[in-house]
Coordinates of C-alpha atoms in Angstrom, one line a residue:
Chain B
X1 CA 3.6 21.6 -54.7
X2 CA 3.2 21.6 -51.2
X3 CA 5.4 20.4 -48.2
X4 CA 5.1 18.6 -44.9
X5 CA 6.9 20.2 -41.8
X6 CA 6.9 17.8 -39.0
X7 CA 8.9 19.0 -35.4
X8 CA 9.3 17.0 -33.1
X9 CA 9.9 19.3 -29.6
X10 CA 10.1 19.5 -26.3
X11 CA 6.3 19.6 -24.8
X12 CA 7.3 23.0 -22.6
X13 CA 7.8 24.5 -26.3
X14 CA 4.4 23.8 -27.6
X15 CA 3.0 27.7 -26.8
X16 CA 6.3 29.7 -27.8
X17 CA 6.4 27.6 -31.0
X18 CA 2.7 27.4 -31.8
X19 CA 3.0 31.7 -31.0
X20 CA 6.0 32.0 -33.6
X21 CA 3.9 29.8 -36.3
X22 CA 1.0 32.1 -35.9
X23 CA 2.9 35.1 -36.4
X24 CA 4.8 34.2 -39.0
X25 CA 1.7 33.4 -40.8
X26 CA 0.9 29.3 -40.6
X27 CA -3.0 28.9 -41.0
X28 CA -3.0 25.5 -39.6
X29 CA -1.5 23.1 -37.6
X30 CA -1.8 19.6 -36.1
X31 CA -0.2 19.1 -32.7
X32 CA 0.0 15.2 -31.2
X33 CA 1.6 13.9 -28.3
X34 CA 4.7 11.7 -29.2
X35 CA 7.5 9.6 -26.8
X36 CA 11.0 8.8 -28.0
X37 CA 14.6 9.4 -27.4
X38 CA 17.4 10.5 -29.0
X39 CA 21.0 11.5 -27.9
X40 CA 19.7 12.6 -24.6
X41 CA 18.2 8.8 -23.9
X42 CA 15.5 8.5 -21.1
X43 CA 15.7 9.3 -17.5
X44 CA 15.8 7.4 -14.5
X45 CA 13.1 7.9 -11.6
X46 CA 13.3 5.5 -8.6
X47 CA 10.8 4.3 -6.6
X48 CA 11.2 3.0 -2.8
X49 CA 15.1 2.5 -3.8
X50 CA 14.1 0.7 -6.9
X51 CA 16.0 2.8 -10.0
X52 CA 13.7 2.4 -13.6
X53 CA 15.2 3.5 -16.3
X54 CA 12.3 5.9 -18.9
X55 CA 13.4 4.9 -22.1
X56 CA 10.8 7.0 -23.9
X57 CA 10.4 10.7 -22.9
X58 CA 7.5 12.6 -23.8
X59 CA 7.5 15.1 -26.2
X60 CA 5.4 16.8 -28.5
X61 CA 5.0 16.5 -32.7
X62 CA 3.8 19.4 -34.7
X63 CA 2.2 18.8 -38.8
X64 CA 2.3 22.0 -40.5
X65 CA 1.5 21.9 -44.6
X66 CA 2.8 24.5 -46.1
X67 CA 3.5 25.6 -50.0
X68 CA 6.7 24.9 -51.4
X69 CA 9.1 28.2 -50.6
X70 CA 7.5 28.7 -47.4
X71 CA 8.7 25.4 -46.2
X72 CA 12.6 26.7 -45.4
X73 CA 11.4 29.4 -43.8
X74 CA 8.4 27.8 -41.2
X75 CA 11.6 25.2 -40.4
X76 CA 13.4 28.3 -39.3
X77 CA 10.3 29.5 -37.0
X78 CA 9.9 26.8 -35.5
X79 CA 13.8 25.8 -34.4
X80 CA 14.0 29.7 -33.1
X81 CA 11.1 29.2 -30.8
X82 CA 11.9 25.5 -30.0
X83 CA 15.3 26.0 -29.1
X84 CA 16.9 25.6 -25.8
X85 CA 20.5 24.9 -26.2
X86 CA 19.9 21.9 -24.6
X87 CA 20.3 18.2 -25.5
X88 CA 16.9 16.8 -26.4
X89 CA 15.2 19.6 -28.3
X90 CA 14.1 17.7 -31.0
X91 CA 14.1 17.4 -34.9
X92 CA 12.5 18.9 -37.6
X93 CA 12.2 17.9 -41.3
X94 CA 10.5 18.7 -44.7
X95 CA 9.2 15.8 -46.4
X96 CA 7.1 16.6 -49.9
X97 CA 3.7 15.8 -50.7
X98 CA 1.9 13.9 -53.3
X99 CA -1.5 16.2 -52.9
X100 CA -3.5 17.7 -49.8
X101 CA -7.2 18.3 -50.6
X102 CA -9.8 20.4 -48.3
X103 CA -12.3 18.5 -47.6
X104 CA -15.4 21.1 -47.2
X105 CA -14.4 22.6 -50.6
X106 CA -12.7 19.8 -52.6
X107 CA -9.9 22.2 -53.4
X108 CA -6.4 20.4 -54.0
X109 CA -3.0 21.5 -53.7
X110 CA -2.0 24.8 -52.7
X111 CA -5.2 26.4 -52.6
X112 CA -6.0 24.0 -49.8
X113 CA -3.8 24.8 -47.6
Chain E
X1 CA -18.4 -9.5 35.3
X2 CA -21.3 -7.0 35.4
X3 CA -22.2 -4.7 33.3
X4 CA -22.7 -1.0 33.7
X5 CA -23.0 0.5 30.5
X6 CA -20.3 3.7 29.9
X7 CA -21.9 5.8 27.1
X8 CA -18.5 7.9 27.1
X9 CA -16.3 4.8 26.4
X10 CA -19.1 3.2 23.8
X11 CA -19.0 6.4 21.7
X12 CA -15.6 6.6 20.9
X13 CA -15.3 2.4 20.2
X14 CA -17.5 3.0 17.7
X15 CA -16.1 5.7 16.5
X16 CA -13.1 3.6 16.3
X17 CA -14.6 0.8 15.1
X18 CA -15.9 2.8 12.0
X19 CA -12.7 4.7 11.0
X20 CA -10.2 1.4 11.6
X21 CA -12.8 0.2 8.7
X22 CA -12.4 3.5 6.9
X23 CA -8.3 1.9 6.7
X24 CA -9.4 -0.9 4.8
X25 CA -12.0 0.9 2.2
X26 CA -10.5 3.3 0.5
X27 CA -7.7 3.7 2.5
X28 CA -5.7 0.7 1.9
X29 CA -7.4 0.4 -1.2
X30 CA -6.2 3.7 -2.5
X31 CA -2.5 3.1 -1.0
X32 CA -2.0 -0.1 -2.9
X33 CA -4.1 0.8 -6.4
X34 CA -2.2 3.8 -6.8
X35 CA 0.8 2.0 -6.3
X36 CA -0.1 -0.7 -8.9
X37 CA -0.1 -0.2 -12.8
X38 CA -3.2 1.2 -14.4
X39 CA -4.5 -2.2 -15.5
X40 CA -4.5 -3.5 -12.2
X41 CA -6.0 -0.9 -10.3
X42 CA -9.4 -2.4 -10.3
X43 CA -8.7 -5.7 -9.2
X44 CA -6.4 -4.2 -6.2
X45 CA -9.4 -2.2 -4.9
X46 CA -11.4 -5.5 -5.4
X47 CA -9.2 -7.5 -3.4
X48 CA -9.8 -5.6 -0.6
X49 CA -13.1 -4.7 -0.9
X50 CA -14.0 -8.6 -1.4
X51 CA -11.9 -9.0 2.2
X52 CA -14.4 -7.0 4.0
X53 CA -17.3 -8.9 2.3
X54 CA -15.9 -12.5 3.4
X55 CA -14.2 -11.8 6.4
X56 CA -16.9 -9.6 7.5
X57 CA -19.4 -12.3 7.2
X58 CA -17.2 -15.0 8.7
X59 CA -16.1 -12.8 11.6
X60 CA -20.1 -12.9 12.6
X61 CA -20.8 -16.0 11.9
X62 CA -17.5 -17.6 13.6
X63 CA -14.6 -15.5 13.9
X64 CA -15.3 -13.6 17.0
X65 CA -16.0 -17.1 18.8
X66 CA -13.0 -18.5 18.0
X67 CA -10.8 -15.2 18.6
X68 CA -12.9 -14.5 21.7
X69 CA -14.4 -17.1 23.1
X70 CA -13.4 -17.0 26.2
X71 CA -11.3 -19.9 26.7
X72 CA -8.4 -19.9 28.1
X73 CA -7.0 -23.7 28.8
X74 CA -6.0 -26.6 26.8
X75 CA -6.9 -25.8 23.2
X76 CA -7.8 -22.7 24.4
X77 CA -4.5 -21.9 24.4
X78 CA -4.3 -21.8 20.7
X79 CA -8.2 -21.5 19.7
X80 CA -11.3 -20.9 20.5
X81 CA -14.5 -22.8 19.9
X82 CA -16.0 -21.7 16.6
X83 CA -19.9 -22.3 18.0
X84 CA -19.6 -20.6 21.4
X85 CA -21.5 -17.8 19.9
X86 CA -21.8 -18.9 16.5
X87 CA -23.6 -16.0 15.3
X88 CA -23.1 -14.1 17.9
X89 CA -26.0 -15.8 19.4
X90 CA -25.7 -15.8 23.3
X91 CA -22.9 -12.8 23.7
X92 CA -24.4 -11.1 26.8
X93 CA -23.0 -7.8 27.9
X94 CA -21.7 -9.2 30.7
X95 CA -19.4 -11.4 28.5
X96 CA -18.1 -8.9 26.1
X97 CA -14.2 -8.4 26.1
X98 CA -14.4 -4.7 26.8
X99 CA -16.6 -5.5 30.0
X100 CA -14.6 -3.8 32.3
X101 CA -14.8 -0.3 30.7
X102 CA -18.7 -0.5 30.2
X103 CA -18.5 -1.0 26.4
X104 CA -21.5 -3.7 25.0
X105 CA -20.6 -7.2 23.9
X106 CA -21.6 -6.2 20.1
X107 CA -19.3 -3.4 20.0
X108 CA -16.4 -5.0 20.4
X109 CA -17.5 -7.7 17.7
X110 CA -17.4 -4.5 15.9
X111 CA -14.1 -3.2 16.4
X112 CA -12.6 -6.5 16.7
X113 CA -14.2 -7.0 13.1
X114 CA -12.1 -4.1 11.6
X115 CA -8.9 -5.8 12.1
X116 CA -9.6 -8.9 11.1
X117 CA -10.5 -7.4 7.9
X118 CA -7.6 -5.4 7.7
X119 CA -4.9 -7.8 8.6
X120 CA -6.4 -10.1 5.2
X121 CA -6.6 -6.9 3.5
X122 CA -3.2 -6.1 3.9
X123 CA -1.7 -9.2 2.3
X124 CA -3.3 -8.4 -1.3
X125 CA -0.5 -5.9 -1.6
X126 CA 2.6 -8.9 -2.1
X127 CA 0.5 -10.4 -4.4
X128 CA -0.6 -7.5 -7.0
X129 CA -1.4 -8.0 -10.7
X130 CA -1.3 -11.8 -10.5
X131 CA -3.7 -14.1 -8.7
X132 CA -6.8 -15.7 -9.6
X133 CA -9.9 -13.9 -8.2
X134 CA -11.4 -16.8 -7.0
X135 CA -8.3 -18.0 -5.4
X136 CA -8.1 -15.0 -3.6
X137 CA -11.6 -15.0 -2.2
X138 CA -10.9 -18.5 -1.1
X139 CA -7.7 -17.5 0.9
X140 CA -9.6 -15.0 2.2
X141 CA -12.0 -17.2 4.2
X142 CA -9.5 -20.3 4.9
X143 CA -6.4 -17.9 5.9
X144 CA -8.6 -15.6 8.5
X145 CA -10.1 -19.1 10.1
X146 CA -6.7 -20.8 10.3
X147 CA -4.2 -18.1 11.2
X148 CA -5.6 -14.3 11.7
X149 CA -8.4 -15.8 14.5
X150 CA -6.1 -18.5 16.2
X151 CA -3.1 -15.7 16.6
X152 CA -5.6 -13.4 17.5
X153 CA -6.7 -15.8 20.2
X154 CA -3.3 -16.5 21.6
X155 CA -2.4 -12.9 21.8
X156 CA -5.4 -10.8 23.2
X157 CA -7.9 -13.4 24.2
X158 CA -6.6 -16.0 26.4
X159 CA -4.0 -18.1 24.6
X160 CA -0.4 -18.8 25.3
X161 CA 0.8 -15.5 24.3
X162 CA -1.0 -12.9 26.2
X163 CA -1.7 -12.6 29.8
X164 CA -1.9 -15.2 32.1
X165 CA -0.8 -17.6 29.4
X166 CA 2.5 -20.1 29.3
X167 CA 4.9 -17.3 27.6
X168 CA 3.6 -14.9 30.7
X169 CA 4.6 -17.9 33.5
X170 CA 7.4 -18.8 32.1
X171 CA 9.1 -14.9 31.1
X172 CA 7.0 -12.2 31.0
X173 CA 3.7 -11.1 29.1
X174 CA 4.2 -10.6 26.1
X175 CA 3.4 -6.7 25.0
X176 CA 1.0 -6.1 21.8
X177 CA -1.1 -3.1 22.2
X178 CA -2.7 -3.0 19.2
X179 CA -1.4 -5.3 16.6
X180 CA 2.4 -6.0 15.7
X181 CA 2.2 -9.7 15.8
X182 CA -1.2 -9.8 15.3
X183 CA -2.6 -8.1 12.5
X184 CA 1.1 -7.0 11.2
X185 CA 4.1 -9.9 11.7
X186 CA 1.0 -11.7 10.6
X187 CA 0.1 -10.1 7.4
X188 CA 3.9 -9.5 6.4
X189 CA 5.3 -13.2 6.7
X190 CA 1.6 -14.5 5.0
X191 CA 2.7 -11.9 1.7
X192 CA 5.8 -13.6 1.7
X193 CA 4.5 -16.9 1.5
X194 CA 2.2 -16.3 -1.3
X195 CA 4.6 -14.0 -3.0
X196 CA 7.1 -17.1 -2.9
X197 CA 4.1 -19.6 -4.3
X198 CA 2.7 -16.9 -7.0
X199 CA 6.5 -16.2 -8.2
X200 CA 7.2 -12.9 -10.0
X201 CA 5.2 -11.1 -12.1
X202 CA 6.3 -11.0 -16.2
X203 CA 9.3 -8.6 -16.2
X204 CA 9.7 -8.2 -12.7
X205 CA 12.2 -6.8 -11.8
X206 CA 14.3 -6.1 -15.2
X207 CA 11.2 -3.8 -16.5
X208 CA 9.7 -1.1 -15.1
X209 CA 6.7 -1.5 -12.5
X210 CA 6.0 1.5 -11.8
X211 CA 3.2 3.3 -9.1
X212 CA 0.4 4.9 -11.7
X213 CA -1.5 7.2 -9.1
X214 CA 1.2 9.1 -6.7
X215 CA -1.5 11.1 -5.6
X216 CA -3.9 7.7 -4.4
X217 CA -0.7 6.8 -2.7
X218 CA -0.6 9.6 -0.8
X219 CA -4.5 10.2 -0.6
X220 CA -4.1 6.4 0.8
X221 CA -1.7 6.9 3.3
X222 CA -2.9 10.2 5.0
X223 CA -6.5 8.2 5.1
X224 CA -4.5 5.1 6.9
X225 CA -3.2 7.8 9.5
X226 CA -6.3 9.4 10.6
X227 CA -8.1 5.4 10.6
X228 CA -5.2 4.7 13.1
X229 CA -5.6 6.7 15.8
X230 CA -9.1 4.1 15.8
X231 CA -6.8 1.0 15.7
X232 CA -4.5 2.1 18.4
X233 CA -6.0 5.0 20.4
X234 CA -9.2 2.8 20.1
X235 CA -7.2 -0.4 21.5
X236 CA -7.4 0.7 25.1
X237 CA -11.1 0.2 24.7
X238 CA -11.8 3.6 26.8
X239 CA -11.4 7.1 26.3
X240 CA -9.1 7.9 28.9
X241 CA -5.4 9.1 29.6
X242 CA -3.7 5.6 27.9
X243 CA -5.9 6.0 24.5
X244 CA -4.5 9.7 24.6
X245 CA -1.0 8.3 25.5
X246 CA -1.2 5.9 22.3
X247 CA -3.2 8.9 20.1
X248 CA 0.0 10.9 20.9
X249 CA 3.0 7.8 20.7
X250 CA 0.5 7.2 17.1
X251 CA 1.0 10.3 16.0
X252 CA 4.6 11.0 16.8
X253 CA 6.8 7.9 15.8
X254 CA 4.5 8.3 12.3
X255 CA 6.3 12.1 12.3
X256 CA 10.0 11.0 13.1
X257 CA 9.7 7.8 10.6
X258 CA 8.2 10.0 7.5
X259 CA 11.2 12.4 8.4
X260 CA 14.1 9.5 8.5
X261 CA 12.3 7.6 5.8
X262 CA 13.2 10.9 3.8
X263 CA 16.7 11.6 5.1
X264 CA 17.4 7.8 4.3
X265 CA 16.2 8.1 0.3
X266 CA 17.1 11.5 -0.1
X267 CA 21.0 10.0 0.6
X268 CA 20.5 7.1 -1.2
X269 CA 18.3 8.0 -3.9
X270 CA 19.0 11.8 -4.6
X271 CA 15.5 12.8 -3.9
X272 CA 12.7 13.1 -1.0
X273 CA 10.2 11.0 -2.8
X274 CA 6.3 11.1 -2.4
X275 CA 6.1 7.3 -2.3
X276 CA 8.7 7.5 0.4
X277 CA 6.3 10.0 2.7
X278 CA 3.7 7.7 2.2
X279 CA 5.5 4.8 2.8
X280 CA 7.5 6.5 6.0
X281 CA 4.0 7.6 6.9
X282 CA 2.7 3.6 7.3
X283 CA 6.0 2.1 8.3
X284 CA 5.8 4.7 11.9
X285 CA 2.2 3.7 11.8
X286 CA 3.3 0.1 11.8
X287 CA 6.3 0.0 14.3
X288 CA 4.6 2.1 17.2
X289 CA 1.2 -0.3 16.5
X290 CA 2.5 -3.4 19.0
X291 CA 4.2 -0.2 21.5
X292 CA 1.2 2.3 21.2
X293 CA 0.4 2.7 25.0
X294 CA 3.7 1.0 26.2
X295 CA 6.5 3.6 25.5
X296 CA 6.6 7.3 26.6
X297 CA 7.1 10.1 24.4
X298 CA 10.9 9.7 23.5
X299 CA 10.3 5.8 22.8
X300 CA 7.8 6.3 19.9
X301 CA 10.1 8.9 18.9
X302 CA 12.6 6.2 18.5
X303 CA 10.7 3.4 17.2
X304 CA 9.5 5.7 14.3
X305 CA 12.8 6.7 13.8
X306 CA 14.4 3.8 13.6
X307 CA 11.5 2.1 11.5
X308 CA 11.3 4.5 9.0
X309 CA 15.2 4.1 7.8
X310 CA 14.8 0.1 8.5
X311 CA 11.6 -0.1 6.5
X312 CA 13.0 2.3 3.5
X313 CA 16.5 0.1 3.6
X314 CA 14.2 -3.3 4.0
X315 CA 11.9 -2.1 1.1
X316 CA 15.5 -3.2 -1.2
X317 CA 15.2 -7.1 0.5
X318 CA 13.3 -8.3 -2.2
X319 CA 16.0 -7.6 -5.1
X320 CA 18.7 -8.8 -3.3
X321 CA 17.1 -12.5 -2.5
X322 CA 14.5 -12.3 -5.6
X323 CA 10.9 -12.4 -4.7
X324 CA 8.3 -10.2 -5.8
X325 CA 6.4 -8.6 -2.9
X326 CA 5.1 -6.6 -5.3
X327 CA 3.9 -3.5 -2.7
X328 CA 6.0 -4.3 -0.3
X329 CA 4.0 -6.2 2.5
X330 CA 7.2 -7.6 3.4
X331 CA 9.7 -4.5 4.0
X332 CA 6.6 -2.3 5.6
X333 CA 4.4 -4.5 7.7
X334 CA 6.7 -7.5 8.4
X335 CA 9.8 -5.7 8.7
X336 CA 8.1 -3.2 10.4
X337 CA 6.0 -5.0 12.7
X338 CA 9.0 -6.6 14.3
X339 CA 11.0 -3.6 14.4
X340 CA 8.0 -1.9 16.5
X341 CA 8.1 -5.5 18.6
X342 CA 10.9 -6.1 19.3
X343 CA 12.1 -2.4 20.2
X344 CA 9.3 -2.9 23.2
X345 CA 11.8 -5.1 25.0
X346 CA 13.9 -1.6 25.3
X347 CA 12.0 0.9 25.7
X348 CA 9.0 -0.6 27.5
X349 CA 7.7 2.2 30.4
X350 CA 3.9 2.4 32.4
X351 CA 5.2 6.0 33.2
X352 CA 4.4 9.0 31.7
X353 CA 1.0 8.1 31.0
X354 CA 2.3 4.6 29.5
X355 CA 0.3 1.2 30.1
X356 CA 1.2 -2.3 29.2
X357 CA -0.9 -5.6 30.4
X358 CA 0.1 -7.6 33.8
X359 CA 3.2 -9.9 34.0
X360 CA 4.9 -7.3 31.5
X361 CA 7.4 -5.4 32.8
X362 CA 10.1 -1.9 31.6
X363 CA 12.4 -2.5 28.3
X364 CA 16.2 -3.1 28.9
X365 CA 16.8 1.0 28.7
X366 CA 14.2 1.8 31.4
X367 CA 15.5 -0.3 34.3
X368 CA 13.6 -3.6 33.7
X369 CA 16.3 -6.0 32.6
X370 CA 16.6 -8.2 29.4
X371 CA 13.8 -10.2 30.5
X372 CA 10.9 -8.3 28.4
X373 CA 13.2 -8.4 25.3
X374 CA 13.5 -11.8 25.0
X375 CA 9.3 -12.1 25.5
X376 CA 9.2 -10.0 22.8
X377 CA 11.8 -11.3 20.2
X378 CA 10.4 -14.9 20.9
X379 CA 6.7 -13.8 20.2
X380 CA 7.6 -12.1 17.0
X381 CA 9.7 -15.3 16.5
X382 CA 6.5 -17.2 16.9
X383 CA 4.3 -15.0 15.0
X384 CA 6.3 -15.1 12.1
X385 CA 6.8 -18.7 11.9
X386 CA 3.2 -19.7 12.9
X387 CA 1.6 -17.2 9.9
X388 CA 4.5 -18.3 7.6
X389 CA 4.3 -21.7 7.7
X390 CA 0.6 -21.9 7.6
X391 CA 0.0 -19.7 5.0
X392 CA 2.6 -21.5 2.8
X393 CA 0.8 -24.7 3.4
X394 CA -2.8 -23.2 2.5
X395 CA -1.9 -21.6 -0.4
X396 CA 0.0 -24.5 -1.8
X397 CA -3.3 -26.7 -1.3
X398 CA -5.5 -23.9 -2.7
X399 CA -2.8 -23.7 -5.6
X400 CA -2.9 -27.3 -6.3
X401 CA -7.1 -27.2 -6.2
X402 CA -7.9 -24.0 -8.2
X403 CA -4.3 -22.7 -9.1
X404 CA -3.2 -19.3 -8.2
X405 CA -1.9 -17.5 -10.6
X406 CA -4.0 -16.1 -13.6
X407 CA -2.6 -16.8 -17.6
X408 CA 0.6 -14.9 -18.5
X409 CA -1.4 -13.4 -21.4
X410 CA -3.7 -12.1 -18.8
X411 CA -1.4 -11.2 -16.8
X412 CA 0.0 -8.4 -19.5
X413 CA -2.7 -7.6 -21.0
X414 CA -4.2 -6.5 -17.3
X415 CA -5.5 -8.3 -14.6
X416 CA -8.4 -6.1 -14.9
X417 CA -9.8 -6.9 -17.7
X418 CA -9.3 -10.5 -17.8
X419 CA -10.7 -10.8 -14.2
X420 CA -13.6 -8.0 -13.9
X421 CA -14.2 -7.0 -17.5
X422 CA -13.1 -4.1 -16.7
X423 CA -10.4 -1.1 -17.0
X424 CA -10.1 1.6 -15.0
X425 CA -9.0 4.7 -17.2
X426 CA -10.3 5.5 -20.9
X427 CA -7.0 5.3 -22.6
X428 CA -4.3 3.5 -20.4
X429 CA -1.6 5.1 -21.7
X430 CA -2.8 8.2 -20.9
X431 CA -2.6 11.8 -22.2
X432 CA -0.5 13.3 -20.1
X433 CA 2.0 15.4 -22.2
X434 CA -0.7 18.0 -23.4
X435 CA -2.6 18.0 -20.4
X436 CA 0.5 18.8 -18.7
X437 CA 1.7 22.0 -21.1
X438 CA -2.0 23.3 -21.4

């Protein structure tokens, strides 16, 4: 069985995370540009005295397949290297996964990844 | 008047008269697309390059007749005759309005040209992300030939508000160097009337409008100083010690209004915005425009001081009483203009290198009385009233023709697009966040 490892993070810890991933083994990745909130909300910039609220701050989302029992552990890479402390550092969480194939091959499941 | 050619003062008005059109395109251009969203920048850059296309042609054809003439009495008080030198045809040297300083007749069509094309530029900015293209091209033409070249007239070429005319008999002459009432009074109360005829763009001002390109703000703005020192170094119509009086009082007010423009938003708003350089940048440009030769060193200090926090508290106007300038033609140029104005009546000086026209005479703080204050309140009275009104009245006849205002679905899904076929940037929401990390 294989498993779906989606972070949502803050953009500034793309590198460290993508780093951390590397070492501890992750072959692949897929990194796309998200916006959202959560506890932290937007921001507020203001512009010749006029205040706009940012509802949606930018951040990044990272796709990592991985096999089953590495799934815990890649979770724990990447919320060591994504961490700040700070409010708005993101989510991550496993999801499972029906099949994955590799397309150049036609291999499924595990040996895809 | 004869005519003795003066290369000296011929090379630098058409100098002038090349970077005063560099203001228009890009500068202005650039200052208000940046400031507009991303699927409007295309249509704000085509409203003012369209301006240059129609006024241009106009102001050879007719406009320069009926600005400058050459009469002075009767309806010449007010206007000049459209055919005089329709064309141009039968402007001799010896007739041209910068005679006296050796400059030829077709030069000063040339730098006259300039600001009539700004001062219609200038007005696109109330009006962003809303107005029929068509429309605008039309109010190009009809607002240039029924306010910008009779004001223009009654200001600097014989009428009722410059010198020798009724306000000058009856007070004193009114003092506009190089455009306060004119090109800026003008401008700012005609945004205002369109702004209040368009009504306010989808959202405004619940959702965020925000500028898209902070850098062709600022790229804007710095272009619009350097094009300036043209407008009002380029006003005395001679390189001599008054154009370097006004390239200095130019240079100076723009300094000390950037710096309180600042102060005043760093207070208010927490930060010492890039919008609010820009924007302190062109409200000093502005306010020292009408006093450019007329003040001494400490007087454009002032008047940029002053309009740089009255412009950056003005800029709020349009919340409080509801109409959507969208740029701000309003709290910059019309606020601005008659800050710059009106400040003449105190600070008004011919020393120190200073110059201002016959029948003027010194400000309230340099010795010359009240009497130049009130000349200079009632002309930017007039001003604003005269381009006000007007402008109301042709864009409510050019609204009830061809209508103004483009669709509402247009109007979200971009101007751009619906009106030019166009969009400026690949993907308009951009990709900033990677960009930004890598």
């Amino acid at each position: 069985m294989t498993k779906l490892v989606t972070a949502v993070i803050q953009p500034h810890r793309l590198d460290d995370v993508k780093s951390a991933l590397e070492a501890a083994g992750v072959r692949g990745l897929t990194v796309s540009e998200a916006s959202g909130y959560g506890r932290q909300r937007g921001h507020t910039e203001v512009y010749r005295g006029a205040e706009y609220t940012v509802d949606l701050v930018p951040k990044v989302k990272i796709d990592v397949l991985v096999a089953d029992e590495d799934a815990y552990g890649v979770t724990e890479v990447v919320i060591k290297a994504a961490q700040t402390g700070k409010i708005g550092d993101g989510k991550v969480w496993v999801v499972p996964v029906e099949d994955v194939a590799r397309v150049r091959t036609g291999e499924h499941g595990d040996d895809a990844l | 008047m004869d005519f003795t050619l003066d290369t000296g003062n011929t090379a630098w008005m058409l100098i002038s008269s090349v970077i005063v059109l560099m203001m228009t395109v890009p500068a202005l251009a650039f200052f208000y697309g940046g400031m507009v969203r991303g699927k409007s920048v295309l249509n704000m850059l085509m409203m003012n390059f369209i301006a240059v296309g129609t006024v241009g042609l106009v102001w050879i054809l007719y406009g320069y007749s009926m600005t400058f003439g050459g009469s002075t009495t009767g309806v010449g008080q007010f206007v000049d005759n459209p055919f005089e030198y329709f064309g141009l045809v039968g402007l001799t040297d010896d007739k041209s309005l910068m005679a006296a300083s050796g400059v030829p007749a077709l030069v000063a069509v040339a730098f006259q040209a300039t600001f009539a094309v700004i001062t219609v530029a200038l007005i696109s900015g109330a009006i962003a992300d809303r107005i029929k293209f068509g429309s605008w091209i039309a109010f190009t033409v009809v607002w240039v030939t029924a306010v910008y070249f009779p004001l223009a007239h009654m200001v600097w070429g014989g009428g009722f508000l410059g010198v020798g005319g009724k306000v000058s008999e009856w007070l004193s002459t009114p003092i506009d160097f190089a455009g306060g009432t004119v090109v800026h009074i003008n401008a700012g109360a005609a945004g205002l009337a369109l702004a209040l005829l368009l009504g306010r763009r989808k959202g405004w001002p619940t959702s965020p409008i925000r500028p898209h390109n902070l850098p062709y703000v600022m790229l804007g703005a710095a272009l619009l100083w350097v094009g300036w020192f043209g407008f009002n170094a380029g006003s005395e119509f001679a390189a001599d010690g008054t154009a370097g009086r006004a390239w200095i009082n130019t240079f100076v007010a723009t300094c000390a209004a950037m710096l309180t423009w600042l102060v005043t938003e760093k207070i208010r708003d927490g930060h010492a915005t890039s919008l609010g350089a820009a924007s302190g940048v062109v409200a000093g440009l502005v306010a020292i425009t009408p006093a450019a030769a007329a003040v001494d060193s400490f007087g454009a200090i002032a008047i940029g001081a002053i309009a740089g926090t009255v412009c950056a508290l003005a800029v709020g106007l349009k919340f409080k009483f509801g109409f959507d300038d969208a740029l701000d033609v309003v709290g910059v140029h019309l606020v601005g203009g008659i800050t710059g104005t009106v400040l003449i009546g105190l600070l008004a000086t011919n020393k120190q290198g200073g110059w201002y026209p016959d029948g003027a005479q010194n400000g309230l703080l340099y010795g010359g009385g009240a009497t130049q204050l009130i000349t200079q309140i009632l002309v930017a009275a007039i001003a604003v009233v005269f381009s006000f009104v007007l402008t109301y009245v042709i864009g409510s006849i050019i609204k009830a023709v061809t209508g103004l205002r483009v669709s509402e679905e247009d109007e979200v899904s971009g101007v751009d697009l619906a009106l030019h076929g166009e969009t400026a940037y690949e993907t308009l929401d951009g990709s900033r966040v990677l960009t930004e990390v890598n």
